[in-house]
Amino acid sequence: MTELVWFRNDLRLADNAALTAACARSKPVKACFLVTPGQWQEHDWSSARVQFVLEHANVLARQLAKLGITLSFLYADTFAESLDKLEAFCKQHQIAGLHFNEEYGINERRRDKQAHDRLSALGIRVAKYRDQTVAPVGQILTQQNEPYSVFTPFSRRWRSWIEETQPTLYPAPSSMGPEVEAEQTDTLPAPFKDAPNPLVANGEDAAHQQLDNFLEERAKGYKDNRDFPAVDGTSQLSPYLANGVLSGRQCLIAARQSGISGDGIETWINEIAWRDFYVNILYHYPRVSVHRAFKPETEALVWNEPGEHFEAWKEGRTGIPIVDAAMRQLKTTGWMHNRLRMITAMFLTKNLFIDWRLGEAWFMQNLVDGFLASNNGGWQWSASTGTDAAPYFRVFNPVTQSERFDPTGEFIRQWVPELAKLDNKRIHEPSKGGVIPKGYPRPIVDLKESRKEAIARFQALKD
DNA sequence: GTTCGATTGAG
DNA sequence: TCAATCGAA
């Protein structure tokens, strides 16, 4: 009788609850990965992400093969069809027990429930593991046993849970049998083409090297440097985390074991907490995964028609240099610096007053690290429709942000070469006091007026 | 029940 | 200053 590990958003050998449990149970162990392009497209997966995931699945297949575990690729279009494939696979290989780590999007939960019901009916044990976050999802609750809707108290509770529990890593499995030949999936399925060049190196080993390198080189200065897009101040681990090549738990434990102390590392650990926080929000408030606002009253907002403004935003020709630089970075590399995600999201929702859902989808369609919980959480935060939202009257001024976080215009110059010759002052707002370089647009919206209008629309919600 | 601290700023 | 809101005390 065979145990089967179903890999999904957890493409790693080390610190993987489902894999460890399956290998501890009995031999032999098999593994599978379901290739579902239609579902990925429906979920706005980017080409960059699909490429990243499939390449990492191939790396995983080779690692597992060395341990005597075959990872089989099962092809189906949607989640619904994939369950037929999974069921057939289980019958064909006489699977006794299925193991997987939970995912928390609403379609994923529905799929997992159906998988559980169908396979249980065949007499197969179905074991699921709550492994996506450092503290198991649903563990961190207020004193009234309610989910937190504000980050700071959540993070305090989260930190004390870690102190009390001292989480440890699941060991990577040892050999389960003689080496087998690794199956490999071929290149990008049909809807996903023209992925940008990979931003980060392939494989679990590369992920750990990058984590170690971050801790050695940049963690201490993280708090001071992380907001400057021209500075290499962040960990850039998000593609690995979003797709489970690394776990948040591995990051946390590596940070603690590094012996580094101080504001830098603690600020970074807070980012791991943000990730857990938003996964919990997705879990406790399923409405956010069907494009509904966390704050229901904000559903009454009437957003502008997207039109030409939305096109200009997507393509990086809004006439606001920091916004355009950021949007071009996203489209070209599949990644955007976090400070810029806030600036561009705030600009779309508060200055252009375009529905946050459109921005959320565009980010997903382009990001290599697109992760429903964090992307939705971040967008709703920016749009003031979400948890712990910035008060609606607090609207970033993108020019001010640009002056503060890209003071020499280095980042703008990199992505908006039309403006490269402007001096450090003018580059943030070329329309002010001088001739705009040829080929660069005037601002498509008046920042001051649009800010006032947005605040008024939010104010009107309360009346 | 009420106060109080805190909240990835801007004008 | 502006100013909303949650959670803890």
Tab-separated table of C-alpha atoms (C1' of nucleotides) in Angstrom:
chain	number	residue	atom	x	y	z
A	1	MET	CA	0.000	0.000	0.000
A	2	THR	CA	1.288	3.398	-1.013
A	3	GLU	CA	1.137	6.870	0.536
A	4	LEU	CA	0.608	9.813	-1.822
A	5	VAL	CA	1.782	13.393	-1.237
A	6	TRP	CA	-0.165	15.968	-3.212
A	7	PHE	CA	2.097	18.976	-3.821
A	8	ARG	CA	0.453	22.313	-4.485
A	9	ASN	CA	1.593	25.586	-2.972
A	10	ASP	CA	4.408	23.929	-1.028
A	11	LEU	CA	7.104	23.052	-3.564
A	12	ARG	CA	9.755	22.082	-1.065
A	13	LEU	CA	11.369	19.036	0.438
A	14	ALA	CA	12.437	20.589	3.724
A	15	ASP	CA	9.996	21.663	6.426
A	16	ASN	CA	6.952	20.242	4.702
A	17	ALA	CA	4.360	18.802	7.082
A	18	ALA	CA	2.532	16.674	4.517
A	19	LEU	CA	5.686	15.190	3.017
A	20	THR	CA	7.240	14.439	6.395
A	21	ALA	CA	4.065	12.787	7.656
A	22	ALA	CA	3.640	10.648	4.545
A	23	CYS	CA	7.233	9.419	4.736
A	24	ALA	CA	6.929	8.668	8.433
A	25	ARG	CA	3.886	6.499	7.847
A	26	SER	CA	5.083	3.752	5.528
A	27	LYS	CA	6.759	2.922	2.243
A	28	PRO	CA	6.468	3.322	-0.623
A	29	VAL	CA	5.647	7.013	-1.086
A	30	LYS	CA	4.555	8.659	-4.305
A	31	ALA	CA	3.921	12.303	-5.087
A	32	CYS	CA	1.825	14.204	-7.570
A	33	PHE	CA	1.381	17.731	-8.885
A	34	LEU	CA	-1.729	18.812	-10.803
A	35	VAL	CA	-1.139	21.053	-13.809
A	36	THR	CA	-4.379	23.074	-14.175
A	37	PRO	CA	-3.814	25.959	-16.617
A	38	GLY	CA	-7.489	26.866	-16.946
A	39	GLN	CA	-7.818	27.281	-13.208
A	40	TRP	CA	-4.593	29.237	-13.015
A	41	GLN	CA	-5.853	31.572	-15.687
A	42	GLU	CA	-9.122	32.044	-13.828
A	43	HIS	CA	-7.076	32.918	-10.742
A	44	ASP	CA	-5.066	35.481	-12.709
A	45	TRP	CA	-1.774	33.639	-12.408
A	46	SER	CA	0.959	35.409	-14.361
A	47	SER	CA	3.151	33.743	-16.954
A	48	ALA	CA	6.059	34.521	-14.672
A	49	ARG	CA	4.446	32.644	-11.828
A	50	VAL	CA	3.451	29.642	-13.950
A	51	GLN	CA	6.980	29.401	-15.287
A	52	PHE	CA	8.426	29.692	-11.797
A	53	VAL	CA	6.076	27.054	-10.411
A	54	LEU	CA	6.628	24.529	-13.178
A	55	GLU	CA	10.392	24.916	-13.054
A	56	HIS	CA	10.369	24.457	-9.309
A	57	ALA	CA	8.079	21.463	-9.640
A	58	ASN	CA	10.666	19.963	-11.979
A	59	VAL	CA	13.438	20.664	-9.483
A	60	LEU	CA	11.326	19.077	-6.770
A	61	ALA	CA	10.694	16.029	-8.972
A	62	ARG	CA	14.450	15.518	-9.358
A	63	GLN	CA	15.067	15.919	-5.616
A	64	LEU	CA	12.309	13.447	-4.796
A	65	ALA	CA	13.527	10.964	-7.414
A	66	LYS	CA	16.847	10.740	-5.593
A	67	LEU	CA	14.936	9.702	-2.487
A	68	GLY	CA	13.024	7.047	-4.403
A	69	ILE	CA	9.822	9.102	-4.673
A	70	THR	CA	8.262	9.600	-8.097
A	71	LEU	CA	6.483	12.904	-8.585
A	72	SER	CA	3.828	12.462	-11.277
A	73	PHE	CA	2.392	15.387	-13.205
A	74	LEU	CA	-1.372	15.079	-13.740
A	75	TYR	CA	-2.843	17.293	-16.453
A	76	ALA	CA	-6.328	18.774	-16.283
A	77	ASP	CA	-7.763	22.160	-17.116
A	78	THR	CA	-9.657	23.066	-13.975
A	79	PHE	CA	-9.808	21.976	-10.362
A	80	ALA	CA	-13.020	20.077	-11.101
A	81	GLU	CA	-11.416	17.965	-13.825
A	82	SER	CA	-8.253	17.516	-11.811
A	83	LEU	CA	-10.129	15.543	-9.180
A	84	ASP	CA	-11.032	12.902	-11.761
A	85	LYS	CA	-7.343	12.580	-12.562
A	86	LEU	CA	-6.433	12.399	-8.905
A	87	GLU	CA	-9.048	9.741	-8.224
A	88	ALA	CA	-7.935	7.661	-11.208
A	89	PHE	CA	-4.313	7.969	-10.104
A	90	CYS	CA	-5.168	6.779	-6.601
A	91	LYS	CA	-7.011	3.745	-7.943
A	92	GLN	CA	-4.290	2.873	-10.424
A	93	HIS	CA	-1.526	3.024	-7.809
A	94	GLN	CA	-3.518	1.563	-4.918
A	95	ILE	CA	-3.055	4.619	-2.746
A	96	ALA	CA	-3.853	4.008	0.930
A	97	GLY	CA	-3.431	7.524	2.240
A	98	LEU	CA	-3.383	10.998	0.695
A	99	HIS	CA	-1.459	13.847	2.349
A	100	PHE	CA	-1.596	17.546	1.537
A	101	ASN	CA	-1.050	20.952	3.084
A	102	GLU	CA	-4.137	23.153	3.207
A	103	GLU	CA	-4.694	26.178	0.990
A	104	TYR	CA	-7.194	28.886	1.901
A	105	GLY	CA	-8.653	30.391	-1.273
A	106	ILE	CA	-12.313	29.549	-1.573
A	107	ASN	CA	-11.921	27.451	-4.734
A	108	GLU	CA	-8.996	25.598	-3.211
A	109	ARG	CA	-11.027	24.830	-0.109
A	110	ARG	CA	-13.930	23.594	-2.191
A	111	ARG	CA	-11.591	21.415	-4.255
A	112	ASP	CA	-9.985	19.979	-1.129
A	113	LYS	CA	-13.352	19.219	0.432
A	114	GLN	CA	-14.426	17.373	-2.719
A	115	ALA	CA	-11.134	15.517	-2.872
A	116	HIS	CA	-11.607	14.501	0.740
A	117	ASP	CA	-15.161	13.284	0.146
A	118	ARG	CA	-14.449	11.402	-3.061
A	119	LEU	CA	-11.308	9.663	-1.860
A	120	SER	CA	-12.711	8.864	1.566
A	121	ALA	CA	-15.585	7.145	-0.220
A	122	LEU	CA	-12.988	4.916	-1.857
A	123	GLY	CA	-11.589	3.981	1.525
A	124	ILE	CA	-8.518	6.194	1.206
A	125	ARG	CA	-7.296	8.024	4.316
A	126	VAL	CA	-7.135	11.764	3.625
A	127	ALA	CA	-4.822	13.735	5.910
A	128	LYS	CA	-4.486	17.483	5.616
A	129	TYR	CA	-1.973	19.700	7.368
A	130	ARG	CA	-2.160	23.317	8.449
A	131	ASP	CA	1.271	24.247	7.239
A	132	GLN	CA	1.039	27.455	5.221
A	133	THR	CA	1.809	29.813	8.090
A	134	VAL	CA	4.195	29.946	11.045
A	135	ALA	CA	1.391	29.687	13.589
A	136	PRO	CA	-1.281	27.314	12.271
A	137	VAL	CA	-4.089	29.240	10.635
A	138	GLY	CA	-6.877	29.900	13.112
A	139	GLN	CA	-4.599	29.646	16.168
A	140	ILE	CA	-4.043	33.337	16.745
A	141	LEU	CA	-7.233	34.738	18.282
A	142	THR	CA	-8.225	37.584	20.583
A	143	GLN	CA	-9.089	36.979	24.232
A	144	GLN	CA	-12.697	36.643	23.090
A	145	ASN	CA	-11.658	33.888	20.692
A	146	GLU	CA	-12.306	36.131	17.727
A	147	PRO	CA	-10.042	36.590	14.732
A	148	TYR	CA	-7.989	39.776	14.758
A	149	SER	CA	-8.859	42.395	12.215
A	150	VAL	CA	-5.969	44.695	13.131
A	151	PHE	CA	-2.375	43.796	12.482
A	152	THR	CA	-0.564	45.107	15.554
A	153	PRO	CA	-2.438	43.163	18.224
A	154	PHE	CA	-2.317	40.128	15.937
A	155	SER	CA	1.449	40.389	15.693
A	156	ARG	CA	1.849	40.710	19.467
A	157	ARG	CA	-0.170	37.559	20.010
A	158	TRP	CA	1.694	35.878	17.150
A	159	ARG	CA	5.047	36.654	18.741
A	160	SER	CA	4.016	35.363	22.122
A	161	TRP	CA	2.656	32.200	20.499
A	162	ILE	CA	6.095	31.686	18.953
A	163	GLU	CA	7.790	32.232	22.320
A	164	GLU	CA	5.449	29.758	24.021
A	165	THR	CA	5.524	27.159	21.276
A	166	GLN	CA	9.068	27.403	19.926
A	167	PRO	CA	8.137	25.965	16.544
A	168	THR	CA	10.691	23.689	14.925
A	169	LEU	CA	11.311	22.540	11.371
A	170	TYR	CA	9.975	19.335	9.878
A	171	PRO	CA	12.955	17.281	8.781
A	172	ALA	CA	13.407	16.631	5.085
A	173	PRO	CA	12.712	12.949	4.462
A	174	SER	CA	15.494	10.436	4.102
A	175	SER	CA	15.631	7.916	1.294
A	176	MET	CA	12.418	5.984	0.769
A	177	GLY	CA	13.919	3.552	-1.703
A	178	PRO	CA	16.287	3.258	-4.641
A	179	GLU	CA	16.587	6.290	-6.872
A	180	VAL	CA	13.934	6.531	-9.574
A	181	GLU	CA	13.834	8.426	-12.837
A	182	ALA	CA	12.327	11.900	-12.469
A	183	GLU	CA	9.317	12.824	-14.537
A	184	GLN	CA	9.494	16.373	-15.879
A	185	THR	CA	6.754	18.632	-17.135
A	186	ASP	CA	7.473	20.546	-20.321
A	187	THR	CA	7.380	24.254	-20.889
A	188	LEU	CA	4.609	26.777	-20.400
A	189	PRO	CA	1.044	25.655	-21.168
A	190	ALA	CA	-0.889	27.555	-23.811
A	191	PRO	CA	-2.281	30.658	-22.104
A	192	PHE	CA	1.019	31.503	-20.455
A	193	LYS	CA	3.641	32.907	-22.769
A	194	ASP	CA	6.330	35.539	-22.732
A	195	ALA	CA	7.238	35.229	-19.097
A	196	PRO	CA	9.879	37.747	-18.074
A	197	ASN	CA	13.360	36.452	-17.416
A	198	PRO	CA	13.353	34.801	-14.014
A	199	LEU	CA	14.121	37.278	-11.289
A	200	VAL	CA	15.420	34.674	-8.890
A	201	ALA	CA	17.409	31.494	-9.286
A	202	ASN	CA	15.735	28.115	-9.488
A	203	GLY	CA	15.348	25.601	-6.775
A	204	GLU	CA	15.123	25.076	-3.082
A	205	ASP	CA	18.895	25.302	-2.634
A	206	ALA	CA	18.981	28.680	-4.351
A	207	ALA	CA	16.170	29.877	-2.095
A	208	HIS	CA	18.143	28.941	1.006
A	209	GLN	CA	21.263	30.596	-0.349
A	210	GLN	CA	19.311	33.769	-0.876
A	211	LEU	CA	17.861	33.587	2.617
A	212	ASP	CA	21.316	33.096	4.124
A	213	ASN	CA	22.733	35.862	1.978
A	214	PHE	CA	19.977	38.246	3.072
A	215	LEU	CA	20.554	37.441	6.721
A	216	GLU	CA	24.287	37.942	6.421
A	217	GLU	CA	24.341	40.994	4.208
A	218	ARG	CA	21.130	42.970	4.468
A	219	ALA	CA	18.970	41.951	7.440
A	220	LYS	CA	20.641	44.333	9.882
A	221	GLY	CA	19.905	47.300	7.657
A	222	TYR	CA	16.458	46.099	6.604
A	223	LYS	CA	14.497	48.671	8.582
A	224	ASP	CA	16.573	51.541	7.251
A	225	ASN	CA	16.840	50.387	3.650
A	226	ARG	CA	13.684	48.509	2.815
A	227	ASP	CA	11.685	51.528	1.680
A	228	PHE	CA	14.143	52.672	-0.973
A	229	PRO	CA	13.446	50.995	-4.296
A	230	ALA	CA	16.854	51.884	-5.725
A	231	VAL	CA	18.571	50.133	-2.825
A	232	ASP	CA	18.914	46.361	-2.621
A	233	GLY	CA	17.466	46.393	0.868
A	234	THR	CA	14.765	43.726	0.834
A	235	SER	CA	15.063	39.956	0.947
A	236	GLN	CA	13.419	39.371	-2.459
A	237	LEU	CA	12.271	36.015	-1.129
A	238	SER	CA	8.635	36.643	-2.017
A	239	PRO	CA	8.539	34.376	-5.120
A	240	TYR	CA	9.813	31.482	-3.020
A	241	LEU	CA	7.392	32.186	-0.182
A	242	ALA	CA	4.381	32.692	-2.435
A	243	ASN	CA	4.919	29.314	-4.038
A	244	GLY	CA	6.103	27.435	-0.984
A	245	VAL	CA	9.696	26.836	-2.025
A	246	LEU	CA	10.468	28.389	1.353
A	247	SER	CA	8.186	28.429	4.377
A	248	GLY	CA	7.671	31.373	6.673
A	249	ARG	CA	8.731	29.077	9.496
A	250	GLN	CA	12.100	28.469	7.825
A	251	CYS	CA	12.589	32.215	7.472
A	252	LEU	CA	11.674	32.883	11.092
A	253	ILE	CA	13.871	30.141	12.498
A	254	ALA	CA	16.798	31.084	10.276
A	255	ALA	CA	16.445	34.681	11.430
A	256	ARG	CA	16.469	33.662	15.085
A	257	GLN	CA	19.371	31.252	14.656
A	258	SER	CA	21.422	33.854	12.813
A	259	GLY	CA	21.967	35.550	16.151
A	260	ILE	CA	21.230	38.903	14.568
A	261	SER	CA	19.351	41.282	16.843
A	262	GLY	CA	17.972	44.751	16.508
A	263	ASP	CA	15.322	46.708	14.663
A	264	GLY	CA	16.368	45.457	11.245
A	265	ILE	CA	15.651	41.805	11.817
A	266	GLU	CA	12.594	42.465	13.974
A	267	THR	CA	11.071	44.586	11.228
A	268	TRP	CA	11.668	41.772	8.782
A	269	ILE	CA	10.092	39.228	11.135
A	270	ASN	CA	7.089	41.541	11.245
A	271	GLU	CA	6.766	41.029	7.504
A	272	ILE	CA	6.512	37.286	8.106
A	273	ALA	CA	3.765	38.134	10.593
A	274	TRP	CA	1.979	40.230	7.957
A	275	ARG	CA	1.953	37.183	5.724
A	276	ASP	CA	0.410	35.037	8.481
A	277	PHE	CA	-2.050	37.837	9.279
A	278	TYR	CA	-3.365	38.059	5.741
A	279	VAL	CA	-3.653	34.278	5.375
A	280	ASN	CA	-5.734	34.324	8.550
A	281	ILE	CA	-7.918	37.072	7.118
A	282	LEU	CA	-8.489	34.982	4.004
A	283	TYR	CA	-9.362	32.017	6.185
A	284	HIS	CA	-11.723	33.799	8.564
A	285	TYR	CA	-13.337	36.116	6.015
A	286	PRO	CA	-13.866	34.124	2.803
A	287	ARG	CA	-15.584	37.129	1.199
A	288	VAL	CA	-12.214	38.691	0.465
A	289	SER	CA	-11.358	35.786	-1.835
A	290	VAL	CA	-14.470	36.399	-3.948
A	291	HIS	CA	-13.605	40.029	-4.649
A	292	ARG	CA	-15.636	41.485	-1.812
A	293	ALA	CA	-14.416	44.249	0.460
A	294	PHE	CA	-13.321	43.380	3.970
A	295	LYS	CA	-15.290	46.434	5.112
A	296	PRO	CA	-18.734	45.775	3.640
A	297	GLU	CA	-19.829	49.408	3.833
A	298	THR	CA	-17.195	50.332	1.254
A	299	GLU	CA	-19.038	48.224	-1.323
A	300	ALA	CA	-21.239	51.280	-1.804
A	301	LEU	CA	-18.395	53.319	-3.307
A	302	VAL	CA	-18.939	54.133	-6.957
A	303	TRP	CA	-15.614	53.825	-8.730
A	304	ASN	CA	-14.722	55.606	-11.947
A	305	GLU	CA	-14.878	53.796	-15.270
A	306	PRO	CA	-11.352	52.452	-15.789
A	307	GLY	CA	-10.935	53.531	-19.414
A	308	GLU	CA	-7.820	55.279	-20.646
A	309	HIS	CA	-6.633	56.135	-17.125
A	310	PHE	CA	-6.412	52.455	-16.271
A	311	GLU	CA	-4.483	51.730	-19.482
A	312	ALA	CA	-2.036	54.526	-18.682
A	313	TRP	CA	-1.532	53.171	-15.179
A	314	LYS	CA	-0.903	49.625	-16.395
A	315	GLU	CA	1.586	50.743	-19.031
A	316	GLY	CA	3.451	53.267	-16.913
A	317	ARG	CA	2.505	56.510	-18.668
A	318	THR	CA	0.530	58.388	-16.023
A	319	GLY	CA	2.894	61.358	-15.985
A	320	ILE	CA	3.783	60.628	-12.347
A	321	PRO	CA	7.381	59.400	-12.604
A	322	ILE	CA	7.537	57.164	-9.538
A	323	VAL	CA	4.269	55.476	-10.530
A	324	ASP	CA	5.402	54.945	-14.093
A	325	ALA	CA	8.788	53.595	-13.032
A	326	ALA	CA	7.103	51.137	-10.700
A	327	MET	CA	4.545	49.935	-13.224
A	328	ARG	CA	7.250	49.404	-15.816
A	329	GLN	CA	9.325	47.450	-13.311
A	330	LEU	CA	6.313	45.202	-12.684
A	331	LYS	CA	5.597	44.547	-16.327
A	332	THR	CA	9.235	43.945	-17.224
A	333	THR	CA	10.399	41.832	-14.284
A	334	GLY	CA	7.259	40.368	-12.695
A	335	TRP	CA	8.176	41.977	-9.401
A	336	MET	CA	7.668	45.357	-7.751
A	337	HIS	CA	9.239	46.836	-4.650
A	338	ASN	CA	6.818	46.869	-1.720
A	339	ARG	CA	6.907	50.621	-1.108
A	340	LEU	CA	6.016	51.062	-4.768
A	341	ARG	CA	3.134	48.600	-4.486
A	342	MET	CA	1.613	50.890	-1.877
A	343	ILE	CA	2.277	54.044	-3.891
A	344	THR	CA	0.859	52.679	-7.158
A	345	ALA	CA	-2.131	51.086	-5.438
A	346	MET	CA	-2.946	54.276	-3.573
A	347	PHE	CA	-2.612	56.269	-6.796
A	348	LEU	CA	-4.965	53.956	-8.676
A	349	THR	CA	-7.605	53.848	-5.957
A	350	LYS	CA	-7.415	57.360	-4.493
A	351	ASN	CA	-6.237	59.597	-7.320
A	352	LEU	CA	-7.721	57.802	-10.330
A	353	PHE	CA	-10.492	56.392	-8.120
A	354	ILE	CA	-10.443	53.119	-10.038
A	355	ASP	CA	-11.723	49.989	-8.331
A	356	TRP	CA	-9.047	48.231	-6.278
A	357	ARG	CA	-10.185	44.893	-7.724
A	358	LEU	CA	-8.858	45.894	-11.153
A	359	GLY	CA	-5.488	46.759	-9.693
A	360	GLU	CA	-5.438	43.584	-7.647
A	361	ALA	CA	-6.063	41.508	-10.783
A	362	TRP	CA	-3.401	43.361	-12.794
A	363	PHE	CA	-0.846	42.715	-10.084
A	364	MET	CA	-1.737	39.022	-9.989
A	365	GLN	CA	-1.524	38.831	-13.779
A	366	ASN	CA	2.029	40.155	-13.671
A	367	LEU	CA	3.638	39.235	-10.367
A	368	VAL	CA	5.878	36.222	-10.035
A	369	ASP	CA	5.117	36.352	-6.299
A	370	GLY	CA	1.351	36.758	-6.724
A	371	PHE	CA	-0.208	35.392	-3.539
A	372	LEU	CA	-3.937	35.869	-3.025
A	373	ALA	CA	-3.824	36.567	0.697
A	374	SER	CA	-1.052	39.159	0.618
A	375	ASN	CA	-2.012	40.766	-2.674
A	376	ASN	CA	-5.641	41.165	-1.692
A	377	GLY	CA	-4.688	42.312	1.802
A	378	GLY	CA	-2.300	44.902	0.454
A	379	TRP	CA	-4.744	46.228	-2.115
A	380	GLN	CA	-7.573	46.517	0.352
A	381	TRP	CA	-5.260	48.219	2.815
A	382	SER	CA	-4.346	50.797	0.174
A	383	ALA	CA	-7.942	51.256	-0.927
A	384	SER	CA	-9.115	51.722	2.691
A	385	THR	CA	-11.584	48.881	2.207
A	386	GLY	CA	-9.548	46.392	4.207
A	387	THR	CA	-8.224	45.513	7.628
A	388	ASP	CA	-6.315	48.014	9.661
A	389	ALA	CA	-6.865	50.322	6.730
A	390	ALA	CA	-5.113	53.597	6.521
A	391	PRO	CA	-7.787	56.107	7.503
A	392	TYR	CA	-9.526	57.117	4.309
A	393	PHE	CA	-8.259	60.680	4.601
A	394	ARG	CA	-4.675	59.461	4.626
A	395	VAL	CA	-3.793	59.421	0.953
A	396	PHE	CA	-0.202	59.030	-0.155
A	397	ASN	CA	1.061	61.847	-2.291
A	398	PRO	CA	3.146	59.986	-4.899
A	399	VAL	CA	5.417	62.978	-5.497
A	400	THR	CA	6.139	63.365	-1.801
A	401	GLN	CA	6.716	59.632	-1.508
A	402	SER	CA	9.039	59.812	-4.497
A	403	GLU	CA	11.072	62.626	-2.970
A	404	ARG	CA	11.339	60.764	0.300
A	405	PHE	CA	12.092	57.249	-0.924
A	406	ASP	CA	13.902	57.862	-4.214
A	407	PRO	CA	15.621	61.126	-3.302
A	408	THR	CA	18.183	61.123	-6.091
A	409	GLY	CA	15.731	59.786	-8.667
A	410	GLU	CA	17.964	56.798	-9.245
A	411	PHE	CA	15.074	54.353	-9.469
A	412	ILE	CA	13.051	56.616	-11.758
A	413	ARG	CA	16.053	57.068	-14.056
A	414	GLN	CA	16.428	53.304	-14.340
A	415	TRP	CA	12.867	52.735	-15.548
A	416	VAL	CA	11.868	56.018	-17.140
A	417	PRO	CA	14.867	56.889	-19.308
A	418	GLU	CA	12.931	59.806	-20.873
A	419	LEU	CA	13.526	61.632	-17.595
A	420	ALA	CA	17.112	60.561	-16.982
A	421	LYS	CA	18.577	63.985	-17.653
A	422	LEU	CA	16.384	65.891	-15.210
A	423	ASP	CA	17.999	67.018	-11.972
A	424	ASN	CA	17.238	65.437	-8.616
A	425	LYS	CA	14.516	67.919	-7.809
A	426	ARG	CA	12.635	68.095	-11.098
A	427	ILE	CA	12.638	64.395	-11.790
A	428	HIS	CA	9.884	63.755	-9.252
A	429	GLU	CA	7.496	66.219	-10.880
A	430	PRO	CA	8.697	67.163	-14.363
A	431	SER	CA	5.492	69.076	-15.135
A	432	LYS	CA	6.403	71.665	-12.513
A	433	GLY	CA	8.668	74.515	-13.496
A	434	GLY	CA	10.171	73.665	-16.855
A	435	VAL	CA	9.739	71.847	-20.128
A	436	ILE	CA	8.603	68.233	-19.933
A	437	PRO	CA	11.026	66.017	-21.855
A	438	LYS	CA	9.722	64.901	-25.229
A	439	GLY	CA	7.762	61.675	-25.138
A	440	TYR	CA	6.836	61.904	-21.448
A	441	PRO	CA	3.176	62.656	-20.670
A	442	ARG	CA	1.746	65.381	-18.499
A	443	PRO	CA	0.093	64.022	-15.317
A	444	ILE	CA	-3.217	62.413	-16.285
A	445	VAL	CA	-4.822	63.635	-13.081
A	446	ASP	CA	-4.471	66.573	-10.690
A	447	LEU	CA	-3.129	65.102	-7.458
A	448	LYS	CA	-4.568	67.738	-5.184
A	449	GLU	CA	-8.053	67.798	-6.687
A	450	SER	CA	-8.359	64.031	-6.994
A	451	ARG	CA	-7.231	63.553	-3.419
A	452	LYS	CA	-9.969	65.913	-2.210
A	453	GLU	CA	-12.545	64.127	-4.334
A	454	ALA	CA	-11.571	60.692	-3.014
A	455	ILE	CA	-11.778	61.817	0.591
A	456	ALA	CA	-15.180	63.343	-0.115
A	457	ARG	CA	-16.448	60.085	-1.574
A	458	PHE	CA	-15.306	58.155	1.469
A	459	GLN	CA	-16.795	60.819	3.730
A	460	ALA	CA	-20.101	60.456	1.899
A	461	LEU	CA	-20.162	56.751	2.810
A	462	LYS	CA	-20.701	57.692	6.420
A	463	ASP	CA	-23.587	60.070	5.817
B	1	DG	C1'	-18.321	51.005	30.418
B	2	DT	C1'	-14.524	53.907	29.404
B	3	DT	C1'	-10.038	55.368	28.404
B	4	DC	C1'	-5.974	54.911	25.916
B	5	DG	C1'	-2.367	53.595	22.599
B	6	DA	C1'	-1.499	52.813	17.970
B	7	DT	C1'	-1.993	53.171	13.218
B	8	DT	C1'	3.671	51.293	6.614
B	9	DG	C1'	1.215	60.573	6.409
B	10	DA	C1'	-0.342	64.903	4.379
B	11	DG	C1'	-1.363	69.825	4.082
C	1	DT	C1'	-3.595	69.592	13.534
C	2	DC	C1'	-6.503	66.247	11.025
C	3	DA	C1'	-9.215	62.020	12.774
C	4	DA	C1'	-11.477	56.448	12.594
C	5	DT	C1'	-11.293	52.402	14.747
C	6	DC	C1'	-9.854	48.136	17.033
C	7	DG	C1'	-8.213	45.808	20.923
C	8	DA	C1'	-6.201	45.905	25.427
C	9	DA	C1'	-6.071	47.814	29.913
